[in-house]
Coordinates of C-alpha atoms in Angstrom, one line a residue:
X592 CA -13.9 86.0 -81.0
X593 CA -17.3 87.6 -81.1
X594 CA -16.3 90.6 -79.0
X595 CA -13.2 91.8 -80.7
X596 CA -13.1 95.0 -78.6
X597 CA -12.5 92.9 -75.5
X598 CA -8.9 92.5 -76.5
X599 CA -8.5 89.0 -75.3
X600 CA -7.9 85.8 -77.2
X601 CA -9.8 83.4 -75.0
X602 CA -11.9 82.0 -77.7
X603 CA -9.0 81.7 -80.1
X604 CA -6.9 79.9 -77.5
X605 CA -9.6 77.4 -76.9
X606 CA -9.2 76.0 -80.4
X607 CA -6.6 73.3 -80.7
X608 CA -4.7 73.9 -83.9
X609 CA -4.1 70.2 -84.3
X610 CA -7.8 69.6 -84.5
X611 CA -8.5 72.3 -87.1
X612 CA -7.2 70.5 -90.1
X613 CA -10.1 71.6 -92.2
X614 CA -13.0 74.1 -92.1
X615 CA -15.2 71.4 -90.6
X616 CA -13.0 71.3 -87.5
X617 CA -14.4 74.6 -86.3
X618 CA -17.3 74.3 -83.9
X619 CA -19.0 77.5 -85.1
X620 CA -19.0 76.3 -88.7
X621 CA -20.6 73.0 -87.8
X622 CA -23.2 74.7 -85.5
X623 CA -24.0 77.3 -88.2
X624 CA -24.6 74.6 -90.8
X625 CA -26.9 72.7 -88.5
X626 CA -28.8 75.9 -87.7
X627 CA -29.1 76.7 -91.4
X628 CA -30.4 73.2 -92.2
X629 CA -33.0 73.5 -89.4
X630 CA -34.0 77.0 -90.7
X631 CA -34.5 75.6 -94.2
X632 CA -36.6 72.7 -92.9
X633 CA -38.7 75.1 -90.8
X634 CA -39.3 77.4 -93.9
X635 CA -40.4 74.5 -96.0
X636 CA -42.7 73.2 -93.3
X637 CA -44.2 76.6 -92.9
X638 CA -45.0 76.8 -96.6
X639 CA -46.8 73.5 -96.2
X640 CA -49.0 74.8 -93.3
X641 CA -47.1 72.9 -90.6
X642 CA -46.7 75.9 -88.4
X643 CA -46.2 74.0 -85.1
X644 CA -43.3 72.0 -86.6
X645 CA -41.9 75.1 -88.2
X646 CA -41.9 76.9 -84.8
X647 CA -40.2 74.0 -83.1
X648 CA -37.4 73.8 -85.8
X649 CA -36.9 77.6 -85.6
X650 CA -36.5 77.4 -81.9
X651 CA -34.0 74.5 -82.3
X652 CA -32.1 76.5 -85.0
X653 CA -31.9 79.5 -82.6
X654 CA -30.6 77.4 -79.8
X655 CA -27.9 75.8 -81.9
X656 CA -26.7 79.0 -83.5
X657 CA -26.9 81.0 -80.3
X658 CA -24.8 78.4 -78.4
X659 CA -21.8 79.6 -80.3
X660 CA -21.8 83.2 -79.0
X661 CA -24.4 83.8 -76.2
X662 CA -22.6 81.9 -73.4
X663 CA -19.3 83.7 -74.2
X664 CA -21.2 87.0 -74.5
X665 CA -22.7 86.6 -71.1
X666 CA -19.3 85.7 -69.5
X667 CA -17.8 88.9 -71.0
X668 CA -20.8 91.0 -69.9
X669 CA -20.1 89.8 -66.4
X670 CA -16.6 91.2 -66.7
X671 CA -17.9 94.5 -68.1
X672 CA -16.9 93.8 -71.7
X673 CA -19.2 94.6 -74.6
X674 CA -19.0 93.9 -78.4
X675 CA -20.8 92.8 -81.4
X676 CA -21.8 89.5 -79.7
X677 CA -23.7 91.6 -77.2
X678 CA -25.6 93.4 -80.0
X679 CA -26.4 90.0 -81.5
X680 CA -27.7 88.7 -78.2
X681 CA -29.9 91.8 -77.7
X682 CA -31.3 91.4 -81.3
X683 CA -32.1 87.8 -80.7
X684 CA -33.8 88.4 -77.4
X685 CA -35.8 91.2 -78.9
X686 CA -37.0 89.1 -81.7
X687 CA -37.9 86.3 -79.3
X688 CA -39.9 88.7 -77.1
X689 CA -41.9 89.7 -80.2
X690 CA -42.4 86.0 -81.2
X691 CA -40.2 86.4 -84.3
X692 CA -38.3 83.1 -83.7
X693 CA -37.4 82.7 -87.4
X694 CA -35.7 86.1 -87.4
X695 CA -33.8 85.4 -84.2
X696 CA -32.7 82.0 -85.6
X697 CA -31.5 83.7 -88.9
X698 CA -29.4 86.1 -87.0
X699 CA -27.8 83.3 -84.9
X700 CA -27.2 81.3 -88.1
X701 CA -25.4 84.1 -90.0
X702 CA -23.4 85.2 -87.0
X703 CA -22.2 81.7 -86.1
X704 CA -21.0 81.2 -89.7
X705 CA -19.1 84.5 -89.8
X706 CA -17.4 83.8 -86.5
X707 CA -16.5 80.3 -87.6
X708 CA -14.8 81.6 -90.7
X709 CA -12.8 84.1 -88.8
X710 CA -11.7 81.4 -86.2
X711 CA -10.7 79.1 -89.1
X712 CA -8.6 81.8 -90.6
X713 CA -6.8 82.4 -87.3
X714 CA -6.2 78.6 -86.7
X715 CA -4.8 78.3 -90.2
X716 CA -2.5 81.2 -89.5
X717 CA -1.1 79.6 -86.3
X718 CA -0.7 76.3 -88.2
X719 CA 1.2 78.1 -91.0
X720 CA 3.8 79.3 -88.6
X721 CA 4.9 75.7 -88.1
X722 CA 6.1 75.6 -91.7
X723 CA 8.8 78.1 -90.6
X724 CA 10.2 75.5 -88.2
X725 CA 10.7 73.0 -91.1
X726 CA 13.3 75.2 -92.5
X727 CA 15.6 74.3 -89.6
X728 CA 17.3 70.9 -90.0
X729 CA 16.6 68.2 -87.4
X730 CA 20.3 67.8 -86.7
X731 CA 23.5 69.8 -86.7
X732 CA 27.2 68.7 -86.8
X733 CA 29.5 70.5 -84.3
X734 CA 33.2 70.2 -83.3
X735 CA 33.7 70.2 -79.6
X736 CA 37.1 69.6 -78.0
X737 CA 38.4 68.4 -81.4
X738 CA 35.6 65.8 -81.8
X739 CA 32.9 66.0 -84.4
X740 CA 29.4 65.0 -83.2
X741 CA 25.8 65.2 -84.4
X742 CA 23.4 67.0 -82.0
X743 CA 19.9 68.4 -81.9
X744 CA 19.9 72.1 -83.1
X745 CA 18.3 73.0 -79.7
X746 CA 21.6 71.9 -78.0
X747 CA 23.7 74.3 -80.0
X748 CA 25.5 76.9 -77.8
X749 CA 27.0 80.3 -78.6
X750 CA 30.6 79.8 -79.6
X751 CA 30.2 76.3 -80.9
X752 CA 31.9 75.5 -84.3
X753 CA 29.1 74.2 -86.6
X754 CA 30.2 72.2 -89.6
X755 CA 28.0 72.7 -92.7
X756 CA 28.3 70.4 -95.7
X757 CA 27.4 71.5 -99.3
X758 CA 23.6 71.4 -99.8
X759 CA 22.8 71.5 -96.1
X760 CA 20.7 74.0 -94.3
X761 CA 22.1 76.1 -91.5
X762 CA 20.6 75.1 -88.1
X763 CA 21.1 78.6 -86.5
X764 CA 22.8 82.0 -87.0
X765 CA 26.5 82.3 -87.0
X766 CA 29.6 83.7 -88.8
X767 CA 31.8 81.8 -91.3
X768 CA 35.3 81.1 -89.9
X769 CA 36.6 78.7 -92.6
X770 CA 35.4 78.2 -96.2
X771 CA 33.9 80.0 -99.1
X772 CA 30.6 79.3 -100.8
X773 CA 27.4 80.7 -102.3
X774 CA 24.3 80.8 -100.0
X775 CA 20.7 80.4 -101.0
X776 CA 19.1 82.9 -98.5
X777 CA 15.7 83.1 -100.1
X778 CA 14.0 81.9 -96.9
X779 CA 15.5 84.9 -95.1
X780 CA 15.7 87.7 -97.7
X781 CA 13.3 86.3 -100.4
X782 CA 16.0 87.0 -103.1
X783 CA 16.3 84.3 -105.7
X784 CA 20.0 84.8 -106.6
X785 CA 22.5 83.2 -104.1
X786 CA 25.0 85.5 -102.4
X787 CA 28.8 85.0 -102.1
X788 CA 30.0 84.2 -98.6
X789 CA 33.4 83.7 -97.0
X790 CA 35.3 84.1 -93.8
X791 CA 33.7 86.8 -91.6
X792 CA 30.3 86.7 -93.4
X793 CA 27.3 86.4 -91.1
X794 CA 25.0 83.5 -92.0
X795 CA 21.4 82.8 -90.9
X796 CA 19.3 79.8 -89.9
X797 CA 17.4 78.3 -92.8
X798 CA 20.0 79.4 -95.5
X799 CA 21.1 76.6 -97.8
X800 CA 24.8 76.1 -98.3
X801 CA 26.1 75.9 -101.8
X802 CA 29.1 73.9 -103.0
X803 CA 31.7 74.8 -100.2
X804 CA 32.2 73.1 -96.9
X805 CA 32.0 75.6 -94.0
X806 CA 33.0 76.0 -90.4
X807 CA 30.6 78.4 -88.8
X808 CA 30.9 79.9 -85.3
X809 CA 27.5 79.9 -83.7
X810 CA 26.3 83.3 -82.6
X811 CA 22.7 82.6 -81.4
X812 CA 20.8 79.7 -79.9
X813 CA 17.9 78.1 -81.8
X814 CA 15.5 80.0 -79.6
X815 CA 16.8 83.3 -80.8
X816 CA 17.9 82.8 -84.4
X817 CA 16.4 84.5 -87.5
X818 CA 13.6 82.1 -88.0
X819 CA 12.6 82.1 -84.3
X820 CA 12.4 85.9 -84.4
X821 CA 10.2 85.7 -87.5
X822 CA 7.8 83.4 -85.6
X823 CA 7.8 85.6 -82.6
X824 CA 7.0 88.7 -84.6
X825 CA 4.2 87.0 -86.5
X826 CA 2.6 85.6 -83.3
X827 CA 2.8 89.0 -81.6
X828 CA 1.3 90.9 -84.6
X829 CA -1.5 88.3 -85.1
X830 CA -2.4 88.8 -81.5
X831 CA -2.5 92.6 -82.1
X832 CA -4.8 92.1 -85.1
X833 CA -7.1 89.7 -83.1
X834 CA -7.7 92.5 -80.6
X835 CA -8.5 95.1 -83.3
X836 CA -12.1 96.3 -83.2
X837 CA -14.3 95.6 -86.2
X838 CA -16.8 98.1 -87.5
X839 CA -19.7 96.4 -85.7
X840 CA -17.7 96.3 -82.4
X841 CA -17.0 100.0 -82.6
X842 CA -20.7 100.6 -83.0
X843 CA -21.6 98.2 -80.2
X844 CA -19.4 99.5 -77.5
X845 CA -21.3 102.8 -76.9
X846 CA -24.7 101.6 -78.3
X847 CA -25.4 98.6 -76.1
X848 CA -25.0 100.3 -72.7
X849 CA -26.9 103.3 -74.0
X850 CA -29.9 101.1 -75.0
X851 CA -29.9 99.4 -71.6
X852 CA -29.7 102.6 -69.7
X853 CA -32.5 104.3 -71.7
X854 CA -34.8 101.3 -71.4
X855 CA -34.2 101.1 -67.6
X856 CA -34.7 104.8 -67.1
X857 CA -38.0 104.7 -69.0
X858 CA -39.3 101.8 -66.9
X859 CA -38.2 103.3 -63.6
X860 CA -39.1 106.9 -64.0
X861 CA -42.3 106.1 -65.9
X862 CA -43.4 103.7 -63.1
X863 CA -42.7 106.4 -60.4
X864 CA -44.7 109.1 -62.3
X865 CA -47.5 107.0 -63.8
X866 CA -48.8 103.5 -64.6
X867 CA -46.0 101.0 -64.0
X868 CA -47.4 98.5 -66.5
X869 CA -47.7 101.0 -69.3
X870 CA -44.1 102.3 -68.9
X871 CA -42.6 98.9 -68.5
X872 CA -44.3 97.9 -71.7
X873 CA -43.0 101.1 -73.4
X874 CA -39.5 100.3 -72.1
X875 CA -39.8 96.9 -73.7
X876 CA -40.9 98.5 -77.0
X877 CA -37.9 100.8 -76.7
X878 CA -35.5 97.9 -76.1
X879 CA -36.9 96.1 -79.2
X880 CA -36.9 99.3 -81.3
X881 CA -33.3 99.8 -80.4
X882 CA -32.4 96.2 -81.2
X883 CA -29.9 96.4 -84.1
X884 CA -31.5 93.7 -86.2
X885 CA -30.8 95.5 -89.5
X886 CA -27.2 96.2 -88.5
X887 CA -26.7 92.6 -87.4
X888 CA -27.9 91.2 -90.7
X889 CA -26.7 93.8 -93.2
X890 CA -23.0 93.8 -92.3
X891 CA -22.7 90.0 -92.6
X892 CA -24.6 90.1 -95.9
X893 CA -22.4 92.8 -97.3
X894 CA -19.3 90.9 -96.2
X895 CA -20.4 87.6 -97.6
X896 CA -21.5 89.2 -100.9
X897 CA -18.2 91.2 -101.3
X898 CA -16.0 88.2 -100.3
X899 CA -17.8 85.9 -102.7
X900 CA -17.5 88.4 -105.5
X901 CA -13.8 88.9 -104.9
X902 CA -13.1 85.2 -105.1
X903 CA -14.6 85.3 -108.6
X904 CA -11.8 87.5 -109.8
X905 CA -9.1 85.6 -108.0
X906 CA -8.8 87.4 -104.6
X907 CA -9.3 85.5 -101.3
X908 CA -10.4 87.8 -98.4
X909 CA -10.2 86.2 -95.0
X910 CA -13.2 87.6 -93.3
X911 CA -15.1 90.8 -92.6
X912 CA -12.3 92.5 -90.7
X913 CA -9.9 91.9 -93.6
X914 CA -12.5 93.3 -96.0
X915 CA -12.9 96.5 -93.9
X916 CA -9.2 96.9 -93.6
X917 CA -8.7 96.5 -97.3
X918 CA -11.1 99.3 -98.0
X919 CA -9.3 101.7 -95.6
X920 CA -5.7 101.2 -96.8
X921 CA -3.8 104.3 -98.0
X922 CA -0.2 103.1 -98.1
X923 CA 0.9 100.0 -100.0
X924 CA 4.3 98.4 -99.3
X925 CA 5.4 96.0 -102.1
X926 CA 8.0 93.3 -101.8
X927 CA 10.3 93.1 -104.9
X928 CA 11.1 89.4 -105.6
X929 CA 8.1 87.3 -106.4
X930 CA 5.7 90.3 -106.2
X931 CA 6.9 93.0 -108.5
X932 CA 9.2 90.5 -110.2
X933 CA 8.5 86.9 -111.4
X934 CA 11.1 85.3 -109.2
X935 CA 12.6 83.8 -112.3
X936 CA 16.1 85.0 -113.2
X937 CA 16.7 85.5 -116.9
X938 CA 19.5 86.6 -119.2
X939 CA 18.8 90.3 -120.0
X940 CA 22.1 91.2 -121.8
X941 CA 25.3 89.7 -123.2
X942 CA 28.5 91.7 -123.9
X943 CA 31.2 90.2 -126.0
X944 CA 34.8 91.0 -127.0
X945 CA 36.0 91.3 -130.6
X946 CA 35.7 88.1 -132.6
X947 CA 33.1 86.5 -130.4
X948 CA 29.3 86.3 -130.8
X949 CA 26.5 86.4 -128.2
X950 CA 25.6 82.9 -129.2
X951 CA 29.1 81.6 -128.7
X952 CA 29.4 83.2 -125.2
X953 CA 26.1 81.8 -124.1
X954 CA 26.9 78.3 -125.5
X955 CA 30.3 78.1 -123.6
X956 CA 28.6 79.3 -120.4
X957 CA 25.7 76.8 -120.8
X958 CA 28.2 73.9 -121.3
X959 CA 29.5 74.5 -117.8
X960 CA 26.2 75.5 -116.2
X961 CA 24.6 72.2 -117.4
X962 CA 26.5 70.5 -114.6
X963 CA 25.4 73.1 -112.0
X964 CA 22.2 73.5 -109.8
X965 CA 22.8 77.2 -109.3
X966 CA 19.8 79.5 -110.1
X967 CA 21.9 81.4 -112.6
X968 CA 22.5 78.1 -114.4
X969 CA 18.8 77.7 -115.2
X970 CA 18.7 81.3 -116.6
X971 CA 21.6 80.7 -118.9
X972 CA 20.5 77.3 -120.0
X973 CA 17.1 78.7 -120.9
X974 CA 18.7 81.2 -123.2
X975 CA 20.3 78.7 -125.6
X976 CA 18.8 76.1 -127.9
X977 CA 21.7 73.6 -127.8
X978 CA 24.2 72.9 -125.1
X979 CA 27.8 71.8 -126.1
X980 CA 29.5 69.0 -124.2
X981 CA 31.9 69.9 -121.5
X982 CA 34.5 67.9 -119.8
X983 CA 36.3 68.0 -116.4
X984 CA 33.8 70.5 -115.0
X985 CA 34.6 71.5 -111.4
X986 CA 33.0 74.0 -109.0
X987 CA 35.2 76.6 -107.3
X988 CA 33.3 77.5 -104.1
X989 CA 32.4 81.2 -104.0
X990 CA 33.9 81.8 -107.4
X991 CA 32.5 79.8 -110.3
X992 CA 33.1 76.9 -112.6
X993 CA 36.1 75.5 -114.6
X994 CA 36.2 72.9 -117.3
X995 CA 37.0 72.1 -121.0
X996 CA 34.7 72.9 -123.9
X997 CA 35.7 71.6 -127.4
X998 CA 39.2 71.0 -126.1
X999 CA 39.8 74.5 -124.7
X1000 CA 40.0 75.4 -121.0
X1001 CA 37.2 77.7 -120.0
X1002 CA 36.1 79.5 -116.8
X1003 CA 32.8 81.0 -115.8
X1004 CA 32.4 83.1 -112.7
X1005 CA 32.1 86.4 -110.9
X1006 CA 34.0 89.6 -111.6
X1007 CA 37.2 89.6 -109.5
X1008 CA 37.8 85.9 -109.9
X1009 CA 37.9 86.5 -113.6
X1010 CA 39.3 89.8 -114.8
X1011 CA 36.8 91.8 -116.9
X1012 CA 39.5 93.3 -119.1
X1013 CA 38.0 95.1 -122.1
X1014 CA 34.5 94.5 -120.7
X1015 CA 35.0 96.3 -117.4
X1016 CA 32.7 99.2 -118.5
X1017 CA 30.0 96.8 -119.7
X1018 CA 30.1 94.8 -116.4
X1019 CA 29.8 98.0 -114.4
X1020 CA 26.7 99.0 -116.5
X1021 CA 25.2 95.6 -115.9
X1022 CA 25.7 95.9 -112.1
X1023 CA 24.4 99.5 -112.1
X1024 CA 21.2 98.3 -113.9
X1025 CA 20.7 95.8 -111.0
X1026 CA 21.8 92.6 -112.8
X1027 CA 24.3 89.9 -111.7
X1028 CA 27.3 89.8 -114.1
X1029 CA 28.9 86.5 -115.0
X1030 CA 32.2 86.5 -117.0
X1031 CA 33.2 83.9 -119.5
X1032 CA 36.9 83.2 -120.1
X1033 CA 38.3 81.0 -122.9
X1034 CA 42.0 80.0 -123.1
X1035 CA 42.8 82.5 -120.4
X1036 CA 41.1 85.4 -122.2
X1037 CA 37.7 86.9 -121.3
X1038 CA 35.3 86.5 -124.2
X1039 CA 32.1 87.8 -122.8
X1040 CA 29.9 88.9 -119.9
X1041 CA 26.3 87.7 -119.2
X1042 CA 23.8 89.8 -117.2
X1043 CA 21.2 87.9 -115.3
X1044 CA 18.3 89.5 -113.5
X1045 CA 14.9 88.7 -112.0
X1046 CA 12.8 90.8 -114.3
X1047 CA 9.8 93.0 -113.5
X1048 CA 6.4 91.5 -114.2
X1049 CA 5.1 92.9 -117.5
X1050 CA 2.0 94.5 -115.8
X1051 CA 3.9 95.9 -112.8
X1052 CA 4.6 99.4 -114.1
X1053 CA 0.9 99.9 -115.2
X1054 CA -0.3 98.6 -111.9
X1055 CA 1.8 100.9 -109.9
X1056 CA 0.7 103.8 -112.1
X1057 CA -3.0 102.8 -111.4
X1058 CA -2.4 102.7 -107.7
X1059 CA -0.9 106.1 -107.8
X1060 CA -3.9 107.3 -109.8
X1061 CA -6.2 106.0 -107.1
X1062 CA -4.4 108.0 -104.5
X1063 CA -2.3 105.3 -102.8
X1064 CA 1.3 105.9 -101.6
X1065 CA 3.4 103.0 -102.9
X1066 CA 6.8 102.0 -101.5
X1067 CA 9.1 99.0 -102.2
X1068 CA 10.8 96.8 -99.5
X1069 CA 13.4 94.2 -100.5
X1070 CA 16.3 92.3 -99.1
X1071 CA 18.2 92.7 -102.3
X1072 CA 21.1 95.1 -102.8
X1073 CA 20.5 98.8 -103.3
X1074 CA 21.6 98.9 -106.9
X1075 CA 19.2 96.1 -108.0
X1076 CA 16.4 97.5 -105.9
X1077 CA 16.6 101.0 -107.3
X1078 CA 16.9 99.7 -110.9
X1079 CA 13.7 97.6 -110.5
X1080 CA 11.9 100.4 -108.7
X1081 CA 12.7 102.9 -111.4
X1082 CA 11.2 100.5 -114.0
X1083 CA 8.1 100.0 -111.9
X1084 CA 7.7 103.8 -111.3
X1085 CA 8.3 103.6 -107.6
X1086 CA 10.4 106.4 -106.0
X1087 CA 10.3 105.3 -102.3
X1088 CA 12.7 102.3 -102.0
X1089 CA 14.1 100.4 -99.0
X1090 CA 16.8 97.8 -99.8
X1091 CA 19.0 95.3 -98.0
X1092 CA 16.3 94.5 -95.4
X1093 CA 16.0 91.4 -93.2
X1094 CA 12.6 90.2 -92.2
X1095 CA 12.6 92.1 -88.9
X1096 CA 13.7 95.3 -90.8
X1097 CA 10.7 95.0 -93.1
X1098 CA 8.4 94.5 -90.1
X1099 CA 9.9 97.6 -88.3
X1100 CA 9.5 99.8 -91.4
X1101 CA 5.9 98.6 -91.9
X1102 CA 5.1 99.4 -88.3
X1103 CA 6.5 102.9 -88.8
X1104 CA 4.3 103.4 -91.9
X1105 CA 1.3 102.1 -90.0
X1106 CA 1.6 104.9 -87.4
X1107 CA 0.9 107.5 -90.2
X1108 CA -2.0 105.9 -92.0
X1109 CA -3.5 102.4 -92.7
X1110 CA -0.8 100.3 -94.4
X1111 CA -0.9 97.1 -96.5
X1112 CA 2.1 94.8 -97.2
X1113 CA 2.2 92.7 -100.3
X1114 CA 4.6 89.8 -100.3
X1115 CA 5.0 86.2 -101.3
X1116 CA 7.6 84.4 -99.1
X1117 CA 8.6 83.3 -95.7
X1118 CA 10.8 86.4 -95.3
X1119 CA 7.7 88.6 -95.8
X1120 CA 5.7 86.9 -93.0
X1121 CA 6.6 89.4 -90.2
X1122 CA 5.8 92.4 -92.4
X1123 CA 2.5 90.8 -93.6
X1124 CA 1.5 90.3 -90.0
X1125 CA 2.7 93.7 -88.8
X1126 CA 0.8 95.6 -91.5
X1127 CA -2.8 96.7 -91.0
X1128 CA -3.5 94.3 -93.9
X1129 CA -1.2 91.5 -95.3
X1130 CA -1.7 90.6 -98.9
X1131 CA 0.0 87.4 -100.3
X1132 CA 0.8 86.5 -103.9
X1133 CA -1.1 83.2 -103.7
X1134 CA -0.4 81.0 -106.7
X1135 CA 3.4 81.2 -106.2
X1136 CA 3.6 82.2 -102.6
X1137 CA 4.9 80.1 -99.7
X1138 CA 2.4 78.5 -97.3
X1139 CA 3.6 80.7 -94.5
X1140 CA 2.9 83.9 -96.5
X1141 CA -0.6 82.6 -97.5
X1142 CA -1.6 81.7 -93.9
X1143 CA -0.1 84.9 -92.4
X1144 CA -1.8 87.2 -94.9
X1145 CA -5.3 88.6 -94.5
X1146 CA -5.9 88.7 -98.3
X1147 CA -4.4 86.4 -101.0
X1148 CA -4.1 87.1 -104.8
X1149 CA -4.7 83.5 -106.0
X1150 CA -3.1 84.3 -109.4
X1151 CA 0.2 85.9 -110.4
X1152 CA -1.4 88.9 -112.3
X1153 CA -0.8 92.0 -110.3
X1154 CA -3.7 93.8 -112.0
X1155 CA -6.0 92.0 -109.4
X1156 CA -4.4 94.3 -106.8
X1157 CA -6.0 97.6 -107.7
X1158 CA -9.2 95.8 -108.5
X1159 CA -9.3 94.3 -105.0
X1160 CA -8.7 97.7 -103.4
X1161 CA -11.5 99.3 -105.5
X1162 CA -13.9 96.5 -104.7
X1163 CA -13.2 96.7 -101.0
X1164 CA -13.6 100.5 -100.9
X1165 CA -17.0 100.1 -102.5
X1166 CA -18.0 97.3 -100.1
X1167 CA -16.9 99.4 -97.2
X1168 CA -19.0 102.3 -98.4
X1169 CA -22.0 100.0 -98.5
X1170 CA -21.4 98.7 -95.0
X1171 CA -21.1 102.2 -93.7
X1172 CA -24.4 103.1 -95.5
X1173 CA -26.1 100.1 -93.8
X1174 CA -24.7 101.0 -90.4
X1175 CA -25.9 104.6 -90.9
X1176 CA -29.3 103.5 -91.9
X1177 CA -29.6 101.2 -88.9
X1178 CA -28.5 103.8 -86.4
X1179 CA -30.8 106.4 -88.0
X1180 CA -33.7 104.0 -87.7
X1181 CA -33.0 103.4 -84.0
X1182 CA -32.7 107.2 -83.4
X1183 CA -36.2 107.6 -85.0
X1184 CA -37.9 104.6 -83.4
X1185 CA -36.8 105.2 -79.8
X1186 CA -38.6 108.6 -79.3
X1187 CA -41.7 107.3 -81.1
X1188 CA -41.8 104.3 -78.8
X1189 CA -41.3 106.4 -75.7
X1190 CA -44.2 108.7 -76.8
X1191 CA -46.4 105.7 -77.3
X1192 CA -46.9 106.5 -81.0
X1193 CA -45.6 103.0 -82.0
X1194 CA -46.5 99.7 -80.5
X1195 CA -44.7 96.4 -80.6
X1196 CA -46.4 95.3 -83.9
X1197 CA -45.5 98.6 -85.7
X1198 CA -41.8 98.4 -84.5
X1199 CA -41.5 94.8 -85.7
X1200 CA -43.0 95.8 -89.1
X1201 CA -40.6 98.7 -89.5
X1202 CA -37.6 96.6 -88.5
X1203 CA -38.6 93.9 -91.1
X1204 CA -38.9 96.6 -93.9
X1205 CA -35.5 98.0 -92.9
X1206 CA -33.9 94.6 -93.0
X1207 CA -35.1 94.1 -96.5
X1208 CA -33.6 97.5 -97.5
X1209 CA -30.3 96.9 -95.9
X1210 CA -30.0 93.3 -97.2
X1211 CA -30.8 94.5 -100.7
X1212 CA -28.1 97.2 -100.3
X1213 CA -25.7 94.7 -98.9
X1214 CA -26.2 92.4 -101.9
X1215 CA -24.9 95.2 -104.1
X1216 CA -21.4 94.6 -102.6
X1217 CA -21.4 91.4 -104.6
X1218 CA -21.5 93.2 -107.9
X1219 CA -18.2 93.6 -109.6
X1220 CA -16.9 95.0 -112.8
X1221 CA -13.6 94.0 -114.5
X1222 CA -11.2 96.6 -113.4
X1223 CA -8.2 95.1 -115.2
X1224 CA -7.9 98.3 -117.2
X1225 CA -4.1 98.5 -116.8
X1226 CA -2.2 97.4 -119.8
X1227 CA 0.6 94.9 -119.3
X1228 CA 3.2 97.3 -120.7
X1229 CA 6.3 98.0 -118.6
X1230 CA 8.2 101.2 -118.6
X1231 CA 9.6 102.5 -121.8
X1232 CA 13.2 101.8 -120.8
X1233 CA 14.1 98.1 -121.3
X1234 CA 16.9 96.4 -119.3
X1235 CA 19.0 96.2 -122.4
X1236 CA 18.5 99.9 -123.1
X1237 CA 19.4 100.7 -119.5
X1238 CA 22.7 98.8 -119.8
X1239 CA 23.5 100.4 -123.2
X1240 CA 23.3 103.9 -121.9

């Protein structure tokens, strides 16, 4: 992991995900903590005048910390691969040559901890992918040669007839041949409102069948179904991210060989032209002068400070690479459901016919919905104070509910199954505004229509406006239908909208955006995992997000307040500027010290002193990355047009 520019995942592969159940399961973390304990003990003994014991503990701390990266660095050097681990090794060797064992041990301590945190993040990501597989049932019912049998989903073959009972999950992708129902496809599309499905409708693994019994013709095997493709996409994109160079790696690649070449040339040419002892000593001074001690310390300090500060305002950043990426983003792709919206469908409008009130229509609907587990039922029930009794309630798969309320026959269901009659115009307006319309019929006559929609978060419009003000390009990706998507996007102030997307579609779109400029994806569900992994940076809505989204993402908003999003971007941009300042200062220092060392102006003692002073400066500058101000300046107001106003126009 230390040499990201090497583009291999050897270190990552060496970690058994089953062993990494907690942060203490990572070897680098354990070694770093041991090294830190030894360093602290050495410091205290040094204060007490026990210099011998302090030296011994510093050496022990160096050996423990260096064991996490030096062996791997040497192996990669033998293969001609250079990265930040090489820089750290040179810095440690230079400090040891000068007798600065405490400095070398400190470098090893900081670096082992930073590498351990990154490895833990990757291990958790791989573990999070297993949660996807739990969405597939452990058995499936098929009819073969007229005989029903229960088999393992892995044994399903294309062309099989799969029998799916109400409430069951689909074991693989297929197409309905017999039956009508509503399907909860939130695992695939992320949308909270179930969709109607009947003969000919394609269905996907992980979807939950509603109230109708289905016969489904299998169209893909378990290895190639929707959920399997999500896992494959995420794994491939995580590997791509693991090979991405970090800031320090990009500096290391040209710097390390240049330092070695310069020092060697000084020693060889100087020895040929003059006193070999003198020029070998100067070459050693050059090697130490070029040792990037300040860079090695300042970047981790900046990262730790910035990540710690971000956690205080509810943003979890998974490592230095994620922090750097967060500060470089220019395009932000937002998921709709659960990100821009609260993922809680609510009643936004009620239309009634003459002689009937809003309260009466809702009460009749609630009486039937009290016997239903449909997400729309929860929305309607939450809109009434008291629920009348209903009798003989029955579900009509793919259509709605029938029953008796106060002795009168009533029906509740979708337009088409119930004729809208005088409310046809109002129903059309509801659908154009992105709401799901439910009709209520009493004694054979329609009495009202109820609009249910997953509403925009109250702060979403202001957050989008703030992101635009900061110069970001904002786009919305959703699996929902185009009408709902454009209605919600208009409220949020987003003009670039992509609707009716499956997980792989989102991933493809994000990949296309990424070719133009650094792109972040913000999502909350399983269906967002491929796009979160494909983006340069994945951001999960933490408190309400799925485990898969949290583990796949590089950054997590631990609360549900979107106003943390622009604050996180601003914080990361500032931290990235500080890191670049420290890198620039470190490189400038090296550029100045090398010619002075070659000329003999500076000896070993002077070089060490200058390095120590520089480290103090860059550390102090890095600590500034931990300072934050409350950037929740956006008001929670939404757009001026309410859902009810949109439907009334």
